[in-house]
Amino acid sequence: MAKIVFIGAGSLEFSRKLMLDILSFPALRDAQFELVDVDPKRLDYARRVAERIVQEANLPATVHATLDRREALAGADYVLIMILSGGIEVIRQDIEIPMKYGVDQCIGDTLGPGGVFRALRTIPVILDIARDMEELCPEATILNYTNPMPMICWALEEATAIKYVGLCHSVQGTARQLAEALEVPYREVSYWVAGINHQAWFLEFQWQGNDAYPLLRERINYPEFYGKETTRVEMFKHLGYFVTESSGHNSEYNPWFRKRKDLLAKYTPGGAWNGESGFVLKLYGADRADYEQKLERIASGQEPLDFTRSDEYGSYIINALEGEEITRINGNVKNQHLITNLPYGCCVEVPCLVDRQGIHPCYVGDLPPQLAALNRTNVNVEELAVQAVLRRDRDMAYYAVALDPLTSAVLSLEEIRQMVDEMFEAERDWLSIYG
């Protein structure tokens, strides 16, 4: 049986979905689940829900919950990481301090001041997990779902010997959105996507084997589509290819949409994931006021479970690595001449084939030059942020923020230094290793 560890199991919406997915495969129905979290209350919810899943599905899988990470990792085969280092108050500092300086973020978890500081807090924790794995389960594979995805995967590559892949749902999620925009069945579309996480590109998008981009160009200005994905549609119109992840995220990764109030009003009209200022605070804050009551309803059986397998890649990967059906995913991996006009060694998101022998990234070649050029502006920030963590170098963190496309479009170098110093001071309880 496969031993599968969930670290951050208290992220219950996500851990529940992944567990249901895993157990939907016949070869994984006797899996041994180890649930780990630092919050005893949230961990108990996760345990109760997991036990409910196993019982209702009448499966031989087992569930064990513990606050002791090392206990859970001993002999593990797969480690799924879905952690949030710090709570809503530290995330608030990531958003509100830059906002005071005029740097308006929507999510702030992947790039920009928020992404860099989340990396400073999160990567050391994940490297500690990986070092425990090197001792306790050296052949296990990390399936990372935590942001900032490229920085975390890059740091794992640089600092550990553990096998890993970074996973996101933005590729398959965007493919579903595009199929809906064309009003065609999702099963009839196919695609080839590559770039970096949250900024990968649909290099090919086909319906029934034919190029579907001409159809998509006819639909992009429809109000029901443009109004939900404003900045992504603008990028498509001007750059020629559709980008993954939501408009709320993508509006932050470039200098075009968020540097002036008139542009914010025009291109980030709000709504879920469409660029609303500080939307992440709603996501983790007021919009979750009744979240604990919902957890109790699920744990106690008052709400039904949905056993439909989701599009998340994790379960398909584990099933393939266990020797069952070969699958193709888009994974975040080291760029070893995969995308030839992005820097060697950076983290790229490319198609990967998965079988019993492992995860095999696919060769892509050159991206269209305008897409690679935009990706490189993000890769610069990622590289500097990773080095800030590995060297414990506060100045390197400043350089990362200074080269961020949005921040540098708004602030001077002196203003950026002041903002970064203020963020370090506000978050000092989480960032003491940087002096």
mmCIF file of N, CA and C in Angstrom, residues 99-215:
data_model
loop_
_atom_site.group_PDB
_atom_site.id
_atom_site.type_symbol
_atom_site.label_atom_id
_atom_site.label_comp_id
_atom_site.label_asym_id
_atom_site.label_seq_id
_atom_site.Cartn_x
_atom_site.Cartn_y
_atom_site.Cartn_z
ATOM 1 N N MET A 99 0.387 48.582 -0.568
ATOM 2 C CA MET A 99 -0.708 49.446 -1.010
ATOM 3 C C MET A 99 -0.486 50.879 -0.550
ATOM 4 N N LYS A 100 0.037 51.052 0.644
ATOM 5 C CA LYS A 100 0.320 52.390 1.169
ATOM 6 C C LYS A 100 1.316 53.128 0.288
ATOM 7 N N TYR A 101 2.218 52.375 -0.340
ATOM 8 C CA TYR A 101 3.216 52.971 -1.223
ATOM 9 C C TYR A 101 2.737 53.063 -2.675
ATOM 10 N N GLY A 102 1.539 52.565 -2.946
ATOM 11 C CA GLY A 102 0.995 52.633 -4.298
ATOM 12 C C GLY A 102 1.124 51.366 -5.103
ATOM 13 N N VAL A 103 1.647 50.279 -4.490
ATOM 14 C CA VAL A 103 1.761 49.001 -5.188
ATOM 15 C C VAL A 103 0.511 48.189 -4.855
ATOM 16 N N ASP A 104 -0.400 48.141 -5.801
ATOM 17 C CA ASP A 104 -1.727 47.559 -5.603
ATOM 18 C C ASP A 104 -1.724 46.107 -6.071
ATOM 19 N N GLN A 105 -1.822 45.178 -5.122
ATOM 20 C CA GLN A 105 -1.833 43.752 -5.438
ATOM 21 C C GLN A 105 -3.241 43.184 -5.257
ATOM 22 N N CYS A 106 -3.527 42.145 -6.004
ATOM 23 C CA CYS A 106 -4.805 41.437 -5.876
ATOM 24 C C CYS A 106 -4.657 40.214 -4.979
ATOM 25 N N ILE A 107 -3.710 39.349 -5.301
ATOM 26 C CA ILE A 107 -3.478 38.109 -4.554
ATOM 27 C C ILE A 107 -2.149 38.165 -3.810
ATOM 28 N N GLY A 108 -1.091 38.539 -4.483
ATOM 29 C CA GLY A 108 0.200 38.742 -3.826
ATOM 30 C C GLY A 108 0.808 37.496 -3.221
ATOM 31 N N ASP A 109 0.658 36.340 -3.880
ATOM 32 C CA ASP A 109 1.237 35.118 -3.308
ATOM 33 C C ASP A 109 2.289 34.474 -4.198
ATOM 34 N N THR A 110 2.567 35.059 -5.358
ATOM 35 C CA THR A 110 3.455 34.411 -6.321
ATOM 36 C C THR A 110 4.591 35.302 -6.765
ATOM 37 N N LEU A 111 4.331 36.583 -6.973
ATOM 38 C CA LEU A 111 5.338 37.540 -7.385
ATOM 39 C C LEU A 111 5.087 38.832 -6.618
ATOM 40 N N GLY A 112 5.848 39.876 -6.917
ATOM 41 C CA GLY A 112 5.647 41.155 -6.258
ATOM 42 C C GLY A 112 6.085 41.119 -4.806
ATOM 43 N N PRO A 113 5.867 42.202 -4.072
ATOM 44 C CA PRO A 113 6.258 42.231 -2.655
ATOM 45 C C PRO A 113 5.627 41.093 -1.858
ATOM 46 N N GLY A 114 4.344 40.825 -2.119
ATOM 47 C CA GLY A 114 3.675 39.751 -1.388
ATOM 48 C C GLY A 114 4.264 38.393 -1.681
ATOM 49 N N GLY A 115 4.550 38.116 -2.956
ATOM 50 C CA GLY A 115 5.129 36.832 -3.318
ATOM 51 C C GLY A 115 6.523 36.641 -2.768
ATOM 52 N N VAL A 116 7.334 37.690 -2.814
ATOM 53 C CA VAL A 116 8.696 37.595 -2.281
ATOM 54 C C VAL A 116 8.667 37.337 -0.779
ATOM 55 N N PHE A 117 7.836 38.067 -0.054
ATOM 56 C CA PHE A 117 7.806 37.882 1.398
ATOM 57 C C PHE A 117 7.151 36.560 1.780
ATOM 58 N N ARG A 118 6.206 36.090 0.994
ATOM 59 C CA ARG A 118 5.679 34.752 1.270
ATOM 60 C C ARG A 118 6.770 33.713 1.053
ATOM 61 N N ALA A 119 7.612 33.907 0.048
ATOM 62 C CA ALA A 119 8.742 33.001 -0.164
ATOM 63 C C ALA A 119 9.701 33.023 1.017
ATOM 64 N N LEU A 120 9.996 34.214 1.525
ATOM 65 C CA LEU A 120 10.918 34.326 2.664
ATOM 66 C C LEU A 120 10.391 33.563 3.874
ATOM 67 N N ARG A 121 9.076 33.555 4.059
ATOM 68 C CA ARG A 121 8.479 32.847 5.201
ATOM 69 C C ARG A 121 8.332 31.344 4.942
ATOM 70 N N THR A 122 8.029 30.972 3.701
ATOM 71 C CA THR A 122 7.574 29.609 3.408
ATOM 72 C C THR A 122 8.697 28.668 3.025
ATOM 73 N N ILE A 123 9.640 29.131 2.230
ATOM 74 C CA ILE A 123 10.682 28.227 1.741
ATOM 75 C C ILE A 123 11.480 27.586 2.877
ATOM 76 N N PRO A 124 11.880 28.327 3.923
ATOM 77 C CA PRO A 124 12.612 27.641 5.002
ATOM 78 C C PRO A 124 11.821 26.483 5.618
ATOM 79 N N VAL A 125 10.519 26.636 5.754
ATOM 80 C CA VAL A 125 9.697 25.559 6.317
ATOM 81 C C VAL A 125 9.711 24.346 5.391
ATOM 82 N N ILE A 126 9.564 24.580 4.100
ATOM 83 C CA ILE A 126 9.526 23.464 3.151
ATOM 84 C C ILE A 126 10.892 22.792 3.039
ATOM 85 N N LEU A 127 11.954 23.559 3.128
ATOM 86 C CA LEU A 127 13.285 22.933 3.123
ATOM 87 C C LEU A 127 13.493 22.079 4.370
ATOM 88 N N ASP A 128 12.961 22.487 5.502
ATOM 89 C CA ASP A 128 13.024 21.645 6.708
ATOM 90 C C ASP A 128 12.282 20.330 6.489
ATOM 91 N N ILE A 129 11.122 20.409 5.838
ATOM 92 C CA ILE A 129 10.372 19.185 5.523
ATOM 93 C C ILE A 129 11.213 18.281 4.622
ATOM 94 N N ALA A 130 11.817 18.856 3.594
ATOM 95 C CA ALA A 130 12.619 18.071 2.656
ATOM 96 C C ALA A 130 13.818 17.433 3.346
ATOM 97 N N ARG A 131 14.423 18.147 4.288
ATOM 98 C CA ARG A 131 15.577 17.567 4.996
ATOM 99 C C ARG A 131 15.136 16.421 5.903
ATOM 100 N N ASP A 132 13.962 16.540 6.516
ATOM 101 C CA ASP A 132 13.418 15.396 7.253
ATOM 102 C C ASP A 132 13.205 14.213 6.315
ATOM 103 N N MET A 133 12.726 14.490 5.113
ATOM 104 C CA MET A 133 12.495 13.420 4.143
ATOM 105 C C MET A 133 13.794 12.760 3.719
ATOM 106 N N GLU A 134 14.858 13.532 3.564
ATOM 107 C CA GLU A 134 16.145 12.947 3.191
ATOM 108 C C GLU A 134 16.595 11.917 4.213
ATOM 109 N N GLU A 135 16.206 12.124 5.446
ATOM 110 C CA GLU A 135 16.562 11.182 6.517
ATOM 111 C C GLU A 135 15.555 10.047 6.640
ATOM 112 N N LEU A 136 14.265 10.348 6.525
ATOM 113 C CA LEU A 136 13.211 9.398 6.901
ATOM 114 C C LEU A 136 12.540 8.695 5.725
ATOM 115 N N CYS A 137 12.559 9.312 4.538
ATOM 116 C CA CYS A 137 11.917 8.688 3.364
ATOM 117 C C CYS A 137 12.592 9.234 2.111
ATOM 118 N N PRO A 138 13.875 8.934 1.913
ATOM 119 C CA PRO A 138 14.658 9.572 0.857
ATOM 120 C C PRO A 138 14.182 9.277 -0.560
ATOM 121 N N GLU A 139 13.404 8.221 -0.757
ATOM 122 C CA GLU A 139 12.914 7.889 -2.096
ATOM 123 C C GLU A 139 11.530 8.465 -2.367
ATOM 124 N N ALA A 140 10.951 9.155 -1.402
ATOM 125 C CA ALA A 140 9.610 9.712 -1.573
ATOM 126 C C ALA A 140 9.636 10.900 -2.526
ATOM 127 N N THR A 141 8.466 11.207 -3.060
ATOM 128 C CA THR A 141 8.308 12.336 -3.981
ATOM 129 C C THR A 141 7.424 13.396 -3.339
ATOM 130 N N ILE A 142 7.883 14.649 -3.401
ATOM 131 C CA ILE A 142 7.057 15.780 -2.968
ATOM 132 C C ILE A 142 6.137 16.189 -4.114
ATOM 133 N N LEU A 143 4.861 16.314 -3.818
ATOM 134 C CA LEU A 143 3.899 16.952 -4.705
ATOM 135 C C LEU A 143 3.523 18.270 -4.033
ATOM 136 N N ASN A 144 4.099 19.352 -4.531
ATOM 137 C CA ASN A 144 3.918 20.644 -3.867
ATOM 138 C C ASN A 144 2.769 21.422 -4.480
ATOM 139 N N TYR A 145 1.836 21.856 -3.611
ATOM 140 C CA TYR A 145 0.718 22.702 -4.027
ATOM 141 C C TYR A 145 0.805 24.103 -3.422
ATOM 142 N N THR A 146 1.903 24.406 -2.762
ATOM 143 C CA THR A 146 2.034 25.660 -2.022
ATOM 144 C C THR A 146 2.664 26.743 -2.892
ATOM 145 N N ASN A 147 2.166 27.976 -2.767
ATOM 146 C CA ASN A 147 2.761 29.132 -3.443
ATOM 147 C C ASN A 147 3.718 29.869 -2.504
ATOM 148 N N PRO A 148 4.719 30.579 -3.057
ATOM 149 C CA PRO A 148 4.974 30.818 -4.481
ATOM 150 C C PRO A 148 5.639 29.613 -5.151
ATOM 151 N N MET A 149 4.917 28.984 -6.038
ATOM 152 C CA MET A 149 5.316 27.703 -6.617
ATOM 153 C C MET A 149 6.712 27.712 -7.241
ATOM 154 N N PRO A 150 7.031 28.627 -8.162
ATOM 155 C CA PRO A 150 8.352 28.527 -8.812
ATOM 156 C C PRO A 150 9.501 28.715 -7.836
ATOM 157 N N MET A 151 9.346 29.622 -6.873
ATOM 158 C CA MET A 151 10.423 29.863 -5.918
ATOM 159 C C MET A 151 10.643 28.652 -5.021
ATOM 160 N N ILE A 152 9.554 28.027 -4.593
ATOM 161 C CA ILE A 152 9.670 26.840 -3.741
ATOM 162 C C ILE A 152 10.350 25.710 -4.493
ATOM 163 N N CYS A 153 9.912 25.443 -5.714
ATOM 164 C CA CYS A 153 10.505 24.344 -6.484
ATOM 165 C C CYS A 153 11.967 24.623 -6.806
ATOM 166 N N TRP A 154 12.285 25.857 -7.125
ATOM 167 C CA TRP A 154 13.676 26.235 -7.415
ATOM 168 C C TRP A 154 14.547 26.008 -6.185
ATOM 169 N N ALA A 155 14.055 26.377 -5.023
ATOM 170 C CA ALA A 155 14.815 26.176 -3.784
ATOM 171 C C ALA A 155 14.981 24.691 -3.473
ATOM 172 N N LEU A 156 13.943 23.889 -3.682
ATOM 173 C CA LEU A 156 14.063 22.444 -3.480
ATOM 174 C C LEU A 156 15.148 21.861 -4.381
ATOM 175 N N GLU A 157 15.191 22.324 -5.614
ATOM 176 C CA GLU A 157 16.198 21.845 -6.563
ATOM 177 C C GLU A 157 17.607 22.222 -6.114
ATOM 178 N N GLU A 158 17.761 23.441 -5.635
ATOM 179 C CA GLU A 158 19.082 23.948 -5.261
ATOM 180 C C GLU A 158 19.601 23.348 -3.959
ATOM 181 N N ALA A 159 18.691 23.086 -3.019
ATOM 182 C CA ALA A 159 19.136 22.821 -1.643
ATOM 183 C C ALA A 159 18.886 21.399 -1.151
ATOM 184 N N THR A 160 18.187 20.561 -1.918
ATOM 185 C CA THR A 160 17.886 19.214 -1.439
ATOM 186 C C THR A 160 18.069 18.194 -2.557
ATOM 187 N N ALA A 161 18.030 16.930 -2.168
ATOM 188 C CA ALA A 161 18.126 15.836 -3.139
ATOM 189 C C ALA A 161 16.796 15.127 -3.331
ATOM 190 N N ILE A 162 15.724 15.670 -2.795
ATOM 191 C CA ILE A 162 14.414 15.017 -2.827
ATOM 192 C C ILE A 162 13.751 15.207 -4.192
ATOM 193 N N LYS A 163 13.102 14.158 -4.679
ATOM 194 C CA LYS A 163 12.312 14.257 -5.906
ATOM 195 C C LYS A 163 11.077 15.120 -5.633
ATOM 196 N N TYR A 164 10.706 15.920 -6.605
ATOM 197 C CA TYR A 164 9.561 16.810 -6.397
ATOM 198 C C TYR A 164 8.919 17.135 -7.743
ATOM 199 N N VAL A 165 7.700 17.617 -7.673
ATOM 200 C CA VAL A 165 7.059 18.291 -8.790
ATOM 201 C C VAL A 165 6.103 19.316 -8.197
ATOM 202 N N GLY A 166 6.022 20.476 -8.817
ATOM 203 C CA GLY A 166 5.088 21.506 -8.376
ATOM 204 C C GLY A 166 3.818 21.436 -9.195
ATOM 205 N N LEU A 167 2.678 21.472 -8.516
ATOM 206 C CA LEU A 167 1.390 21.256 -9.178
ATOM 207 C C LEU A 167 0.443 22.427 -8.965
ATOM 208 N N CYS A 168 -0.242 22.790 -10.031
ATOM 209 C CA CYS A 168 -1.215 23.870 -10.023
ATOM 210 C C CYS A 168 -2.386 23.405 -10.889
ATOM 211 N N HIS A 169 -3.537 24.002 -10.719
ATOM 212 C CA HIS A 169 -4.686 23.617 -11.554
ATOM 213 C C HIS A 169 -4.984 24.662 -12.624
ATOM 214 N N SER A 170 -4.061 25.602 -12.843
ATOM 215 C CA SER A 170 -4.381 26.692 -13.762
ATOM 216 C C SER A 170 -4.396 26.249 -15.220
ATOM 217 N N VAL A 171 -3.625 25.233 -15.586
ATOM 218 C CA VAL A 171 -3.615 24.796 -16.984
ATOM 219 C C VAL A 171 -4.941 24.143 -17.336
ATOM 220 N N GLN A 172 -5.303 23.099 -16.599
ATOM 221 C CA GLN A 172 -6.557 22.415 -16.926
ATOM 222 C C GLN A 172 -7.766 23.292 -16.617
ATOM 223 N N GLY A 173 -7.642 24.150 -15.607
ATOM 224 C CA GLY A 173 -8.740 25.058 -15.293
ATOM 225 C C GLY A 173 -8.979 26.054 -16.415
ATOM 226 N N THR A 174 -7.901 26.616 -16.964
ATOM 227 C CA THR A 174 -8.041 27.546 -18.087
ATOM 228 C C THR A 174 -8.565 26.830 -19.320
ATOM 229 N N ALA A 175 -8.104 25.606 -19.553
ATOM 230 C CA ALA A 175 -8.605 24.849 -20.703
ATOM 231 C C ALA A 175 -10.118 24.660 -20.616
ATOM 232 N N ARG A 176 -10.612 24.397 -19.419
ATOM 233 C CA ARG A 176 -12.069 24.271 -19.242
ATOM 234 C C ARG A 176 -12.757 25.605 -19.528
ATOM 235 N N GLN A 177 -12.169 26.713 -19.056
ATOM 236 C CA GLN A 177 -12.754 28.023 -19.321
ATOM 237 C C GLN A 177 -12.828 28.312 -20.821
ATOM 238 N N LEU A 178 -11.765 27.962 -21.535
ATOM 239 C CA LEU A 178 -11.745 28.220 -22.969
ATOM 240 C C LEU A 178 -12.756 27.344 -23.699
ATOM 241 N N ALA A 179 -12.893 26.100 -23.267
ATOM 242 C CA ALA A 179 -13.912 25.233 -23.867
ATOM 243 C C ALA A 179 -15.312 25.801 -23.638
ATOM 244 N N GLU A 180 -15.549 26.301 -22.432
ATOM 245 C CA GLU A 180 -16.848 26.912 -22.136
ATOM 246 C C GLU A 180 -17.071 28.159 -22.978
ATOM 247 N N ALA A 181 -16.005 28.947 -23.174
ATOM 248 C CA ALA A 181 -16.141 30.148 -23.996
ATOM 249 C C ALA A 181 -16.537 29.798 -25.424
ATOM 250 N N LEU A 182 -16.029 28.665 -25.917
ATOM 251 C CA LEU A 182 -16.359 28.215 -27.272
ATOM 252 C C LEU A 182 -17.651 27.400 -27.318
ATOM 253 N N GLU A 183 -18.187 27.093 -26.118
ATOM 254 C CA GLU A 183 -19.407 26.287 -26.005
ATOM 255 C C GLU A 183 -19.223 24.916 -26.646
ATOM 256 N N VAL A 184 -18.073 24.301 -26.332
ATOM 257 C CA VAL A 184 -17.773 22.955 -26.820
ATOM 258 C C VAL A 184 -17.434 22.070 -25.624
ATOM 259 N N PRO A 185 -17.604 20.759 -25.737
ATOM 260 C CA PRO A 185 -17.278 19.853 -24.625
ATOM 261 C C PRO A 185 -15.773 19.876 -24.309
ATOM 262 N N TYR A 186 -15.457 19.879 -23.036
ATOM 263 C CA TYR A 186 -14.052 19.895 -22.618
ATOM 264 C C TYR A 186 -13.299 18.694 -23.168
ATOM 265 N N ARG A 187 -13.943 17.546 -23.243
ATOM 266 C CA ARG A 187 -13.260 16.336 -23.704
ATOM 267 C C ARG A 187 -12.852 16.430 -25.175
ATOM 268 N N GLU A 188 -13.379 17.418 -25.905
ATOM 269 C CA GLU A 188 -13.067 17.551 -27.324
ATOM 270 C C GLU A 188 -11.933 18.540 -27.592
ATOM 271 N N VAL A 189 -11.412 19.197 -26.537
ATOM 272 C CA VAL A 189 -10.304 20.133 -26.748
ATOM 273 C C VAL A 189 -8.993 19.465 -26.354
ATOM 274 N N SER A 190 -7.925 19.916 -26.981
ATOM 275 C CA SER A 190 -6.569 19.470 -26.631
ATOM 276 C C SER A 190 -5.658 20.692 -26.656
ATOM 277 N N TYR A 191 -4.503 20.573 -25.971
ATOM 278 C CA TYR A 191 -3.669 21.761 -25.822
ATOM 279 C C TYR A 191 -2.235 21.370 -25.498
ATOM 280 N N TRP A 192 -1.352 22.303 -25.766
ATOM 281 C CA TRP A 192 0.077 22.188 -25.448
ATOM 282 C C TRP A 192 0.460 23.500 -24.789
ATOM 283 N N VAL A 193 0.823 23.424 -23.503
ATOM 284 C CA VAL A 193 0.996 24.624 -22.678
ATOM 285 C C VAL A 193 2.376 24.610 -22.034
ATOM 286 N N ALA A 194 3.055 25.738 -22.064
ATOM 287 C CA ALA A 194 4.373 25.819 -21.421
ATOM 288 C C ALA A 194 4.691 27.268 -21.090
ATOM 289 N N GLY A 195 5.562 27.440 -20.114
ATOM 290 C CA GLY A 195 5.996 28.752 -19.648
ATOM 291 C C GLY A 195 6.459 28.620 -18.212
ATOM 292 N N ILE A 196 5.980 29.507 -17.350
ATOM 293 C CA ILE A 196 6.242 29.414 -15.920
ATOM 294 C C ILE A 196 4.909 29.375 -15.192
ATOM 295 N N ASN A 197 4.918 28.966 -13.951
ATOM 296 C CA ASN A 197 3.687 28.833 -13.195
ATOM 297 C C ASN A 197 2.933 30.152 -13.131
ATOM 298 N N HIS A 198 1.639 30.092 -13.365
ATOM 299 C CA HIS A 198 0.731 31.238 -13.396
ATOM 300 C C HIS A 198 0.960 32.134 -14.607
ATOM 301 N N GLN A 199 1.989 31.846 -15.408
ATOM 302 C CA GLN A 199 2.219 32.606 -16.627
ATOM 303 C C GLN A 199 2.757 31.650 -17.691
ATOM 304 N N ALA A 200 2.003 30.556 -17.869
ATOM 305 C CA ALA A 200 2.278 29.619 -18.959
ATOM 306 C C ALA A 200 1.312 29.941 -20.099
ATOM 307 N N TRP A 201 1.647 29.464 -21.295
ATOM 308 C CA TRP A 201 0.968 29.923 -22.501
ATOM 309 C C TRP A 201 0.374 28.750 -23.278
ATOM 310 N N PHE A 202 -0.848 28.947 -23.765
ATOM 311 C CA PHE A 202 -1.461 27.949 -24.641
ATOM 312 C C PHE A 202 -0.833 28.100 -26.025
ATOM 313 N N LEU A 203 0.276 27.393 -26.228
ATOM 314 C CA LEU A 203 0.982 27.452 -27.501
ATOM 315 C C LEU A 203 0.154 26.814 -28.606
ATOM 316 N N GLU A 204 -0.638 25.814 -28.234
ATOM 317 C CA GLU A 204 -1.616 25.214 -29.138
ATOM 318 C C GLU A 204 -2.915 25.022 -28.363
ATOM 319 N N PHE A 205 -4.022 25.326 -29.011
ATOM 320 C CA PHE A 205 -5.337 25.055 -28.438
ATOM 321 C C PHE A 205 -6.232 24.587 -29.570
ATOM 322 N N GLN A 206 -6.676 23.335 -29.487
ATOM 323 C CA GLN A 206 -7.410 22.717 -30.580
ATOM 324 C C GLN A 206 -8.768 22.203 -30.128
ATOM 325 N N TRP A 207 -9.700 22.222 -31.063
ATOM 326 C CA TRP A 207 -11.017 21.598 -30.865
ATOM 327 C C TRP A 207 -11.212 20.589 -31.983
ATOM 328 N N GLN A 208 -11.439 19.354 -31.581
ATOM 329 C CA GLN A 208 -11.591 18.238 -32.523
ATOM 330 C C GLN A 208 -10.423 18.184 -33.506
ATOM 331 N N GLY A 209 -9.215 18.468 -33.000
ATOM 332 C CA GLY A 209 -8.015 18.356 -33.807
ATOM 333 C C GLY A 209 -7.697 19.547 -34.684
ATOM 334 N N ASN A 210 -8.521 20.588 -34.642
ATOM 335 C CA ASN A 210 -8.293 21.773 -35.465
ATOM 336 C C ASN A 210 -7.966 22.975 -34.579
ATOM 337 N N ASP A 211 -7.189 23.915 -35.118
ATOM 338 C CA ASP A 211 -6.811 25.113 -34.383
ATOM 339 C C ASP A 211 -8.062 25.868 -33.947
ATOM 340 N N ALA A 212 -8.212 26.067 -32.640
ATOM 341 C CA ALA A 212 -9.404 26.737 -32.109
ATOM 342 C C ALA A 212 -9.157 28.206 -31.803
ATOM 343 N N TYR A 213 -7.947 28.688 -32.022
ATOM 344 C CA TYR A 213 -7.671 30.095 -31.742
ATOM 345 C C TYR A 213 -8.520 31.058 -32.584
ATOM 346 N N PRO A 214 -8.757 30.785 -33.876
ATOM 347 C CA PRO A 214 -9.643 31.697 -34.620
ATOM 348 C C PRO A 214 -11.029 31.817 -34.003
ATOM 349 N N LEU A 215 -11.584 30.708 -33.513
ATOM 350 C CA LEU A 215 -12.887 30.758 -32.844
ATOM 351 C C LEU A 215 -12.804 31.566 -31.560
#
